[in-house]
Coordinates of C-alpha atoms in Angstrom, one line a residue:
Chain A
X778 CA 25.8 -17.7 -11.4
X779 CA 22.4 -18.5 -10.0
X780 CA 20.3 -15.1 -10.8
X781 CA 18.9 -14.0 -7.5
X782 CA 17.4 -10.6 -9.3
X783 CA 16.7 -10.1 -12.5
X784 CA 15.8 -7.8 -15.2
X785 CA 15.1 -8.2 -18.5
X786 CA 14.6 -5.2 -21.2
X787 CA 12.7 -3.3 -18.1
X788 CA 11.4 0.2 -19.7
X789 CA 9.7 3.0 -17.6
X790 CA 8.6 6.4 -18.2
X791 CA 7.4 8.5 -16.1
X792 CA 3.9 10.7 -17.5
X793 CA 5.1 13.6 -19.1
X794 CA 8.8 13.3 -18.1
X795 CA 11.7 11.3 -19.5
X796 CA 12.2 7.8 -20.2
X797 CA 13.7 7.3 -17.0
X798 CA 14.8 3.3 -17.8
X799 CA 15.5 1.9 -21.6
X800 CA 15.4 -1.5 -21.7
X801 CA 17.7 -2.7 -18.6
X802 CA 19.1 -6.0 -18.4
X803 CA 20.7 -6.9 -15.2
X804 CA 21.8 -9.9 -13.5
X805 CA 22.9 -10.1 -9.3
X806 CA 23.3 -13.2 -8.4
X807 CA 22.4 -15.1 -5.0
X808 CA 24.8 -14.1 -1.9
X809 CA 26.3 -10.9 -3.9
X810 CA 26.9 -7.5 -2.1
X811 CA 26.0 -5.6 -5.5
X812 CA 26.2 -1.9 -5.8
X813 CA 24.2 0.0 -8.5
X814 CA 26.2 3.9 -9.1
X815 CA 25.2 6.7 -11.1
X816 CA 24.6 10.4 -11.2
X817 CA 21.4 11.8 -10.0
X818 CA 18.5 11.2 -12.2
X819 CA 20.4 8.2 -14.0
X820 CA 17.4 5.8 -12.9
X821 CA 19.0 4.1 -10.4
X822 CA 16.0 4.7 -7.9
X823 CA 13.5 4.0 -10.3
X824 CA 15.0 0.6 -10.5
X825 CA 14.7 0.0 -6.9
X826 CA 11.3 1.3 -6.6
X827 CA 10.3 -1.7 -9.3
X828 CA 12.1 -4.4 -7.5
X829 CA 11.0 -3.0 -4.8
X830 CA 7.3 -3.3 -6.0
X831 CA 7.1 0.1 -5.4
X832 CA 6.6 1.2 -9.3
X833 CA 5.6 -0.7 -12.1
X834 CA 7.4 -1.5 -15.0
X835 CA 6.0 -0.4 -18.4
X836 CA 7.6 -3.5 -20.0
X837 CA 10.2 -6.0 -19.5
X838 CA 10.4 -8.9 -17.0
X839 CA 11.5 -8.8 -13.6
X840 CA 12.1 -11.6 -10.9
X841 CA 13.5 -11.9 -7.2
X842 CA 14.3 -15.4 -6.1
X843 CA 12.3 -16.8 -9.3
X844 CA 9.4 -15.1 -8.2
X845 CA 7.3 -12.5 -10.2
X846 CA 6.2 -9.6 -8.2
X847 CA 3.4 -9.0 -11.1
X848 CA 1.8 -12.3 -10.0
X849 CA 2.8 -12.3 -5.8
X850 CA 3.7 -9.7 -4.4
X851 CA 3.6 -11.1 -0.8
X852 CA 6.0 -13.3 -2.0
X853 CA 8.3 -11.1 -3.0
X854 CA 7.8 -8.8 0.4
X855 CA 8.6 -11.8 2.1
X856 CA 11.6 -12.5 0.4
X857 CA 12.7 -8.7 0.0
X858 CA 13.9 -6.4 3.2
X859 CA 13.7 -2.4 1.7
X860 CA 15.4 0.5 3.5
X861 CA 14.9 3.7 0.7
X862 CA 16.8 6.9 1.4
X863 CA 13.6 8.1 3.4
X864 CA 12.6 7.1 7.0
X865 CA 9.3 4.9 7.2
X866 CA 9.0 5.6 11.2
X867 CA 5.4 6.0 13.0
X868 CA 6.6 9.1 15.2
X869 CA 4.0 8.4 18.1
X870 CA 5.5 4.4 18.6
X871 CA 8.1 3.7 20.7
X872 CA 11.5 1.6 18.7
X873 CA 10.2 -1.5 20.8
X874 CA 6.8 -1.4 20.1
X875 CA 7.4 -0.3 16.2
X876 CA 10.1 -3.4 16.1
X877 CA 7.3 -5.7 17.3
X878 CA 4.6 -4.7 14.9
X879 CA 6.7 -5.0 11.5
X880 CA 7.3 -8.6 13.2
X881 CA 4.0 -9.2 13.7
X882 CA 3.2 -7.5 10.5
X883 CA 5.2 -10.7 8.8
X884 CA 3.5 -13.5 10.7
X885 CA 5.4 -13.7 13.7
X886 CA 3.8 -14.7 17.4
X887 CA 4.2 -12.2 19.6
X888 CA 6.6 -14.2 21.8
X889 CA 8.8 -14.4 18.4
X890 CA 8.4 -10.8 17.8
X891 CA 9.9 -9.7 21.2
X892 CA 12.2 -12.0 20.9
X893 CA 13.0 -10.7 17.3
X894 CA 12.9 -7.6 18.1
X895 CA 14.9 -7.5 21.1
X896 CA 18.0 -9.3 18.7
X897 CA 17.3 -6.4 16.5
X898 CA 17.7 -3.9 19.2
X899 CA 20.8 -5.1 20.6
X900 CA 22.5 -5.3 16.6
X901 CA 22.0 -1.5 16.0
X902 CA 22.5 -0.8 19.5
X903 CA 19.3 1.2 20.2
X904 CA 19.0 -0.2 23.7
X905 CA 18.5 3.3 25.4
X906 CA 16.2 4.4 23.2
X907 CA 14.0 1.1 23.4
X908 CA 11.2 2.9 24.8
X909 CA 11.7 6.5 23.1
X910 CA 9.0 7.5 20.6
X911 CA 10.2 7.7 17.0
X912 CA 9.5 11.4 17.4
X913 CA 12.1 11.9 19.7
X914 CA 15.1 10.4 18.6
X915 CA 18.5 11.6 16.9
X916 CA 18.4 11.7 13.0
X917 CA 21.1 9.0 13.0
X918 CA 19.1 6.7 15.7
X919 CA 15.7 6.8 13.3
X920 CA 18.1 5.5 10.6
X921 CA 19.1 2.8 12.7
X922 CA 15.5 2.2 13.0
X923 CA 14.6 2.2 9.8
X924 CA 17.2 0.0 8.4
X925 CA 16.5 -2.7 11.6
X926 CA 12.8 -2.6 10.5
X927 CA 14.0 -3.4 7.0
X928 CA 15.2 -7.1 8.7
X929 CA 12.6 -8.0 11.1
X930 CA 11.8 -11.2 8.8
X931 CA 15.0 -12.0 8.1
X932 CA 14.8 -11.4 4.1
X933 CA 17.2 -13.3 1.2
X934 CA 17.3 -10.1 -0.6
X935 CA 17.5 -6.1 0.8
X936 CA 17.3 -3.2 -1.1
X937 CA 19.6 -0.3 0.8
X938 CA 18.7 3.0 -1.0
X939 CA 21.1 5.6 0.4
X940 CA 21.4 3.4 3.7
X941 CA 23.7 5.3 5.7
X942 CA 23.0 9.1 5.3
X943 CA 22.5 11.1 8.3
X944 CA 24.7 8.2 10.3
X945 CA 27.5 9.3 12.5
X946 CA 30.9 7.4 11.4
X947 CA 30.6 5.2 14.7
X948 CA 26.7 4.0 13.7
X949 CA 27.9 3.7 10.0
X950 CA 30.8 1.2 10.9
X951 CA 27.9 -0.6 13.0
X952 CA 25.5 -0.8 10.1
X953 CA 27.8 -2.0 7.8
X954 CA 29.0 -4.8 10.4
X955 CA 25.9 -5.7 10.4
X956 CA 24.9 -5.8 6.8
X957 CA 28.6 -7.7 6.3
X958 CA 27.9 -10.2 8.9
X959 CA 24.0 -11.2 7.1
X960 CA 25.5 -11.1 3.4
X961 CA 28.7 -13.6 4.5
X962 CA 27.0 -15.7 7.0
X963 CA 23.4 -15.6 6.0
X964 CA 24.4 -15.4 2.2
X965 CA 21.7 -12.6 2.0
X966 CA 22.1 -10.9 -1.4
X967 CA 22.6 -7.1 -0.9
X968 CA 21.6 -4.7 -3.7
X969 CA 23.0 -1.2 -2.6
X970 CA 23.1 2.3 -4.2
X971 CA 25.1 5.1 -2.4
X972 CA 26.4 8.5 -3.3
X973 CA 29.1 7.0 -0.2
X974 CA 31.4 5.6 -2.6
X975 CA 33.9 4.9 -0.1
X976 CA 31.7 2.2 1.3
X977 CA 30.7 0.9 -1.7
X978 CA 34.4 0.1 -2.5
X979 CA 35.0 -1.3 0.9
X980 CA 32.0 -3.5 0.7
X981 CA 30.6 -4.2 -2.4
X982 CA 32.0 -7.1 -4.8
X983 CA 30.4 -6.6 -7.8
X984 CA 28.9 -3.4 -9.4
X985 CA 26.7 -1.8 -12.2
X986 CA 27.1 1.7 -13.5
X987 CA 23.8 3.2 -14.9
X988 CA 23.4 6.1 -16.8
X989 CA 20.7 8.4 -18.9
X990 CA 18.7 5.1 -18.1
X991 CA 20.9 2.8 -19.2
X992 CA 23.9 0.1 -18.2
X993 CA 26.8 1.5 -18.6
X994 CA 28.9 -1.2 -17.0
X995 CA 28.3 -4.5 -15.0
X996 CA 30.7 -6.5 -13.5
X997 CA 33.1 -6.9 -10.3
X998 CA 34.4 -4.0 -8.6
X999 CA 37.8 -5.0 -9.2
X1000 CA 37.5 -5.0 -12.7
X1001 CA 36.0 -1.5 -13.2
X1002 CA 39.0 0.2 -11.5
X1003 CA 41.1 -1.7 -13.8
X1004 CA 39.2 -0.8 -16.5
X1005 CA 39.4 3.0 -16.1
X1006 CA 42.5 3.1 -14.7
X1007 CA 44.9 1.3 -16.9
X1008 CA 47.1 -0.7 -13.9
X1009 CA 46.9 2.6 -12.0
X1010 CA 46.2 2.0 -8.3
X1011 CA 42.9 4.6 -7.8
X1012 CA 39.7 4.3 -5.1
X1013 CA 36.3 3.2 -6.4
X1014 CA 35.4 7.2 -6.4
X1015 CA 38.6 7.9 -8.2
X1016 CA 37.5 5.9 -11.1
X1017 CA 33.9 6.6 -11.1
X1018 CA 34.9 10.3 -11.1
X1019 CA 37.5 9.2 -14.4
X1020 CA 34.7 7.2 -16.1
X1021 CA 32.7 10.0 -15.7
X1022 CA 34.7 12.6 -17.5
X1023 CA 35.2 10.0 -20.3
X1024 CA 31.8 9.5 -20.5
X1025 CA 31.6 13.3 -21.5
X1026 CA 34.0 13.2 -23.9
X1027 CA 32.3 13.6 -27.4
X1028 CA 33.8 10.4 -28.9
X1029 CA 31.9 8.4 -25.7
X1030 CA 28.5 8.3 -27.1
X1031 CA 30.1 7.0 -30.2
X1032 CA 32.5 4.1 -29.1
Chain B
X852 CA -4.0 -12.4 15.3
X853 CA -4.4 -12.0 11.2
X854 CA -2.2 -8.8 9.8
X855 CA -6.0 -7.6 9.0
X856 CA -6.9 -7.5 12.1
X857 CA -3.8 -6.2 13.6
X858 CA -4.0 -3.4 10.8
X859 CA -7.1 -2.5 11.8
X860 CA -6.6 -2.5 14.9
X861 CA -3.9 0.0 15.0
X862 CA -5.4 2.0 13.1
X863 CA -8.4 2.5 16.0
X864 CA -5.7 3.0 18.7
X865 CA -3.9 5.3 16.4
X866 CA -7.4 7.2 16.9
X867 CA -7.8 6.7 20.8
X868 CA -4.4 7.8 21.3
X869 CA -4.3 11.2 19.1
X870 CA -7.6 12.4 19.5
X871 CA -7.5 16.1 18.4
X872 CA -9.0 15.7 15.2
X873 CA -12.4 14.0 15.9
X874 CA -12.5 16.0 19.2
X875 CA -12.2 19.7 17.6
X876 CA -14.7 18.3 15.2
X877 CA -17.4 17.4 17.9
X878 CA -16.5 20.1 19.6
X879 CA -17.4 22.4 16.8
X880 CA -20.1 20.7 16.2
X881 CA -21.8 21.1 19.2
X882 CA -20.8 25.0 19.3
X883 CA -22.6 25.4 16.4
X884 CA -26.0 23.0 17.6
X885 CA -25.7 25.3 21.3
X886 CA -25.2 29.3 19.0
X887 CA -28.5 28.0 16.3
X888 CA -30.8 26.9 18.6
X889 CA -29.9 29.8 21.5
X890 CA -29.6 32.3 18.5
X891 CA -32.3 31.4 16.0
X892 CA -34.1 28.8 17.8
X893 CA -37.2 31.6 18.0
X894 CA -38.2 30.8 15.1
X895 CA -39.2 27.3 15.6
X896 CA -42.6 28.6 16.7
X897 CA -43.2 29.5 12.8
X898 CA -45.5 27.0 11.6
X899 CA -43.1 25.2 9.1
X900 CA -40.7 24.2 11.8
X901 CA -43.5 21.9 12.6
X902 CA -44.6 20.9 16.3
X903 CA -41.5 19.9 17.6
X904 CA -39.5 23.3 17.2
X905 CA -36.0 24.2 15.5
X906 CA -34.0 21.7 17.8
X907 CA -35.2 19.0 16.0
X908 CA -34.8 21.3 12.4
X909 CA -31.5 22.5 13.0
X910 CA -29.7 19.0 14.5
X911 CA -29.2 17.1 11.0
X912 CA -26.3 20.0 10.2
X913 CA -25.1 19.1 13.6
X914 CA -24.5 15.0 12.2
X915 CA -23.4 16.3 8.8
X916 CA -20.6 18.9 9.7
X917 CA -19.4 16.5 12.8
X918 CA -18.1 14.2 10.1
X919 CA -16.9 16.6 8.0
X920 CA -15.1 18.3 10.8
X921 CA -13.7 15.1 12.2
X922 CA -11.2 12.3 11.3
X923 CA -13.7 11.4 8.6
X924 CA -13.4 14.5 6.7
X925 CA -9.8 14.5 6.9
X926 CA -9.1 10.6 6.4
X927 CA -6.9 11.0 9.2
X928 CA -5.5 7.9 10.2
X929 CA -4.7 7.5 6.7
X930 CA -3.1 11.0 6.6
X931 CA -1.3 10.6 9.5
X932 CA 0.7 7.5 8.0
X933 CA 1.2 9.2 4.7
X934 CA 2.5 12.4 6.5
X935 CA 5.1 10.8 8.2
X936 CA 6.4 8.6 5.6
X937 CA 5.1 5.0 7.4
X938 CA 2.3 4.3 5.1
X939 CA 5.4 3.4 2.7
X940 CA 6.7 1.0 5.5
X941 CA 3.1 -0.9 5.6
X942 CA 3.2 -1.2 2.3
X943 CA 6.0 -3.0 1.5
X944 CA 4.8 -5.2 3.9
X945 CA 2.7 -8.5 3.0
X946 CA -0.3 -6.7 4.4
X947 CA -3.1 -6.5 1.4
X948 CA -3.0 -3.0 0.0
X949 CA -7.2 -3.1 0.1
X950 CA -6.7 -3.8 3.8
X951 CA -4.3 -0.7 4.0
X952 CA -7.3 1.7 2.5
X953 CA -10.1 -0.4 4.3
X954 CA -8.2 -0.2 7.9
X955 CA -8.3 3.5 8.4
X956 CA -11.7 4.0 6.9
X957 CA -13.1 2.0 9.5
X958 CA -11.4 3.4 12.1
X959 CA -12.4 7.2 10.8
X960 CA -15.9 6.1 10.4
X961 CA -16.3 4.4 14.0
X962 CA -14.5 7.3 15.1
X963 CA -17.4 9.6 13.5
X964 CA -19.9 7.1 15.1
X965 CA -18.7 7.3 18.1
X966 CA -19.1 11.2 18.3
X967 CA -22.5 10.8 16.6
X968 CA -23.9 9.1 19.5
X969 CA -22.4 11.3 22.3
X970 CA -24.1 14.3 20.5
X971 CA -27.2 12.1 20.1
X972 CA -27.2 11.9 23.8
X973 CA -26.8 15.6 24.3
X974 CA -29.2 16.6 21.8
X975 CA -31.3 14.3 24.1
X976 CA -30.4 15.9 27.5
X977 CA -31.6 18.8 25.3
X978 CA -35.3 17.8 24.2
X979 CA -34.6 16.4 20.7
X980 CA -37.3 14.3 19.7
X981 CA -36.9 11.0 18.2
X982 CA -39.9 10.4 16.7
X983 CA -39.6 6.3 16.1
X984 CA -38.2 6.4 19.5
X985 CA -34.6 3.5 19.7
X986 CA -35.5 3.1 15.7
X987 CA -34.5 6.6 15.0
X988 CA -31.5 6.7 16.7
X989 CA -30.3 3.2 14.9
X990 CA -31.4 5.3 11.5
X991 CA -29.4 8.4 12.2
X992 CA -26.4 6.1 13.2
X993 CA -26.5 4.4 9.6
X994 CA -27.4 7.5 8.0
X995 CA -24.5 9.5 9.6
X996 CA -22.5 6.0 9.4
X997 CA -23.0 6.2 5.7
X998 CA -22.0 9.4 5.1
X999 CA -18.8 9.2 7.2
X1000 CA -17.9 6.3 5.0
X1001 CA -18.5 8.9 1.8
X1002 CA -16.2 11.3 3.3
X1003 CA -13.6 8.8 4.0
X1004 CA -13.9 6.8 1.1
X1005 CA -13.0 10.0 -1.4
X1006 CA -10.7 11.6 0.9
X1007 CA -8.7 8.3 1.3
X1008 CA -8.9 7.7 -2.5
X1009 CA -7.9 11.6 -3.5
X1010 CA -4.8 11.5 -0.8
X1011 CA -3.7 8.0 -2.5
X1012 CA -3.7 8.8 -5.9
X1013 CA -2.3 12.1 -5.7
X1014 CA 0.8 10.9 -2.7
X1015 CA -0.3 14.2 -1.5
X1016 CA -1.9 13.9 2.6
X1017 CA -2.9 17.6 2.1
X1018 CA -5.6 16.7 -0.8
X1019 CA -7.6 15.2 1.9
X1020 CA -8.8 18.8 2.2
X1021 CA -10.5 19.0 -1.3
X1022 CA -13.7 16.8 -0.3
X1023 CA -14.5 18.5 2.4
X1024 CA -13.9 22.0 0.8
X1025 CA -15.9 20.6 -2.0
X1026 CA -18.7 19.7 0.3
X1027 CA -19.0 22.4 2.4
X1028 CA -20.7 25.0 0.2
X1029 CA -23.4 22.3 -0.3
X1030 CA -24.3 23.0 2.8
X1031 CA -25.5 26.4 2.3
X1032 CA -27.3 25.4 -0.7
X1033 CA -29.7 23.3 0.7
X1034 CA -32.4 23.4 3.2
X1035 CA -30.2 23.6 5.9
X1036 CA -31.4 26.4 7.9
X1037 CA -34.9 26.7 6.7
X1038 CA -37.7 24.5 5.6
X1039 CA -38.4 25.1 1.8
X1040 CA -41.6 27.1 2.4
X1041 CA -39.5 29.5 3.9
X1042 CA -37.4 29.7 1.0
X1043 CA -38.1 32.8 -0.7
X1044 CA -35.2 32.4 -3.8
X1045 CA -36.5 30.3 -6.3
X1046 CA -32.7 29.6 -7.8
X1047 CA -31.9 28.4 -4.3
X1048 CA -35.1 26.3 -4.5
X1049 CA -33.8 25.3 -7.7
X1050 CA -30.2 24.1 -6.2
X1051 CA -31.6 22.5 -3.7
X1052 CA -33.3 20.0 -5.3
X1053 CA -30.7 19.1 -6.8
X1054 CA -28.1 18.5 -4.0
X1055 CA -28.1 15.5 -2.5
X1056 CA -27.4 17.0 1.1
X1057 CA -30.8 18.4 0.8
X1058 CA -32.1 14.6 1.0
X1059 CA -30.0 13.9 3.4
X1060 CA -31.2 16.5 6.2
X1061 CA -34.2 15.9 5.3
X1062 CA -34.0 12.0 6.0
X1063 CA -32.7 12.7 9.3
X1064 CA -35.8 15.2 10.1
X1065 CA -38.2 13.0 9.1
X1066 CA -36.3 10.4 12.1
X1067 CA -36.1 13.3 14.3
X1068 CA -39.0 15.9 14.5
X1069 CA -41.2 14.0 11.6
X1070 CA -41.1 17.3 10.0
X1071 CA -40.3 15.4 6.6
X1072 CA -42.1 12.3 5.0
X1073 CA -40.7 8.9 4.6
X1074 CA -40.0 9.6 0.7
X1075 CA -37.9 11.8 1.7
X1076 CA -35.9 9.6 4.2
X1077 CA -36.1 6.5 1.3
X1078 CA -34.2 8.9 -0.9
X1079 CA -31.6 9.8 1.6
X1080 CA -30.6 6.7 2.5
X1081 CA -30.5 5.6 -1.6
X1082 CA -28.2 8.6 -2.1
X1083 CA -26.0 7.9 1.0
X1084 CA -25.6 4.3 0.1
X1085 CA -24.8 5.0 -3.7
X1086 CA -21.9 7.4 -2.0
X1087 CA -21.0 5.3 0.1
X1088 CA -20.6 2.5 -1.8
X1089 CA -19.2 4.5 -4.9
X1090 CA -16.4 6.4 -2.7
X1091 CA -15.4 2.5 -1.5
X1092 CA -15.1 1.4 -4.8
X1093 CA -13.1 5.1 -5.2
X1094 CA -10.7 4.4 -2.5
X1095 CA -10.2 0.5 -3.2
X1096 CA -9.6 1.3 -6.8
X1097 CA -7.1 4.0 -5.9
X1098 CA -5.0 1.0 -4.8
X1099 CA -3.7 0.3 -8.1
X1100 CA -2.7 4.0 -8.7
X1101 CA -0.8 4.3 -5.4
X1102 CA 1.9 6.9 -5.0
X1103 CA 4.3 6.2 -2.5

């Protein structure tokens, strides 16, 4: 497997609150719909906000496409599309004229950045609102929005933090169409946490459970279920919900 | 177009288009120039005032609070973007993360200029006296240009550091008291607390209206203007440094 992000040992702590990361090594490899799970507070956002360049490690190495963020960071937002769980909108722009300035804002022309944003438009289906202001539209249309900005440059790699909340199940379906289409024709390499575990199952291949700042587990979907399960034929949530319970179990920590 | 330019760029139409800010600013600004001189302006004929009347004394505060009352004060552009979440969006862009601090501090300080010339031109309409004529003006410009970058500079810097848009209030909160301890409304002859004397001094906006009197009425000497603009361009160039350093600490 050709590692298309990659930590090694990565530690964080936060000024006076806990070690939020302790020593992670992780591996997803290049064209891999990955999906990071965990319990609130297990770290699994601090992660993306270092890949994301967002946070800095306080040790550890850390690349994305063999690149180090710690020596270019352009690079890496070049190479990186980000959608985190909050909306990045400019309330007073219209979706056209926001569309066209992330282009711009990565070194397209303008005739590329119409052009680019108009494809972009018609993917999420945000043609009505094409000359709404931010400002006014539905929570579920500004998350359209916000995930299209993420792809304006066409990235290798996106970060999808909580992707789909506030999304009707019609504009959900239409995301993750989407997302599919880019990760199996475009081979882009999708790292994805979600409290939606539903569509992590449907989606994701391969998976990583992290917990009190640590990897609990890392390998394919598939495997996990089988693992918790014993041969037992249980969803994705089903078996994070069992692991869970074992993980409480006094003997866990020991084992 | 380079993504500096288009940054900043935006962040000047961000300015024309939403207005508010600088506007309530000038506008206040020029309510409190209009109430002085129509309410205390009688007392220009005291000696100390000097020969061109309390017009020329009392319009300094007029430059100093327009700033602080205006997009500078506030680091608005800046707050805006951080208020609704975008700033975030720019930054994971390539875009330099100097340029992101540097954009909106031009665009708040031309903003400040801007208003600084229009209530130039009023004060003008009104009698003000510029006593180095066009030379004046262009050294209340770069004084008030100067202090709008101070303003902007720490504000910017404060609102980075902390993720918080609200903390753009602490410089000018910090600020504002400074201008009741200084010469502000009287010359220091007139004075008659010798702590006040004492304070005054010592604060820097003391220097500065006193700079801009000695452009305006003459009523102060050129020492006097030579230490303003030293203290303005320390500030200045100290609150830069501020906000560019606050680049590393960025919380988004």
């Amino acid at each position: 497997m050709i590692a298309e992000i990659l930590f090694k040992n990565i530690t964080k702590k936060y000024p006076k609150g806990p070690e939020a990361l302790k020593g992670i090594d992780l591996e997803v490899g290049k064209g891999e719909l990955f999906t990071l799970l965990g319990p609130n507070g297990a770290g699994k956002s601090t992660l993306v906000k270092i890949a994301t360049t967002l946070t800095e490690k306080d040790s550890g190495e850390f690349s994305i496409a063999g690149n180090d963020p710690g020596k270019d960071f352009t690079t890496i937002r070049r190479t990186i599309g980000v959608a985190l769980q909050e909306n990045e909108l400019d309330p007073s722009e219209t979706v056209e004229n926001l569309l066209r300035f992330q282009c711009r804002l990565f070194g397209l022309s303008k005739d590329q950045a119409q052009q680019r944003a108009d494809e972009l438009i018609r993917a999420f289906e945000l043609e009505t609102e094409r000359l709404k202001k931010c400002e006014t539209l539905s929570g579920g249309n500004k998350r359209r929005l916000h995930c299209a900005l993420a792809l304006v440059h066409r990235p290798g790699v996106l970060f999808l933090d909580e992707p789909t909340v506030g999304m009707d199940p019609e504009a959900r379906a239409r995301f993750w169409q989407v997302i599919t289409h880019l990760n199996k024709t475009e081979g882009v390499t999708v790292f994805l946490t979600t409290q939606y575990l539903e569509e992590a199952d449907k989606h994701a291949t391969q998976m990583a459970l992290i917990m009190g700042g640590t990897i609990h587990y890392r390998g394919s979907v598939t495997e996990f279920k089988k693992m918790v399960n014993s041969g037992e034929q249980l969803t994705l949530e089903e078996s994070y919900l069992a692991f869970m319970t074992q993980s409480h179990q006094p003997d866990f920590a020991t084992n | 177009m380079s993504t500096s330019r288009l940054i900043i760029t935006r962040s000047i139409l961000k300015l024309a288009k939403q207005p508010t800010a600088p506007i309530m600013g000038f506008a206040m600004s020029l309510f409190f120039l209009l109430v002085y001189n129509a309410g205390i302006g009688g007392i220009g004929h005291l000696e100390a005032f000097g020969e061109k009347g309390y017009l020329a004394f009392v319009f300094p505060i007029t430059i100093i609070s327009l700033a602080m009352g205006s997009s500078a004060g506030a680091g608005q552009t800046l707050n805006a973007d951080m208020q609704s979440g975008y700033f975030r969006r720019l930054y994971l862009s390539p875009v330099s993360r100097r340029m992101l601090v540097i954009a909106p501090m031009l665009a708040d300080t031309f903003s400040s200029l801007f208003f600084t010339g229009i209530i130039l031109a009023i004060g003008a309409l009104f009698g003000l006296p510029f006593q180095f004529g066009l030379l004046s003006v262009a050294g209340i410009l770069l004084l008030s240009l100067l202090w709008a970058l101070t303003l902007c500079g720490f504000s910017a810097g404060i609102m980075l550091r902390t993720g918080q848009h609200q903390s753009a209030a602490i410089i000018t909160n910090a600020v504002f008291p400074l201008l009741f301890l200084s010469t502000t409304f009287l010359p220091r002859e007139l004075i008659t607390s010798q702590w006040l004397l004492t304070v005054s001094w010592a604060n820097p906006v003391t220097y500065v209206l006193e700079a801009n009197r000695f452009l305006l009425g003459g009523t102060s000497t050129y020492e006097f203007f030579l230490s303003g603009l030293l203290i303005l361009t320390i500030t200045a160039l100290s609150s830069t440094a501020f906000a560019l350093g606050s680049t590393k600490r960025i919380k988004v």
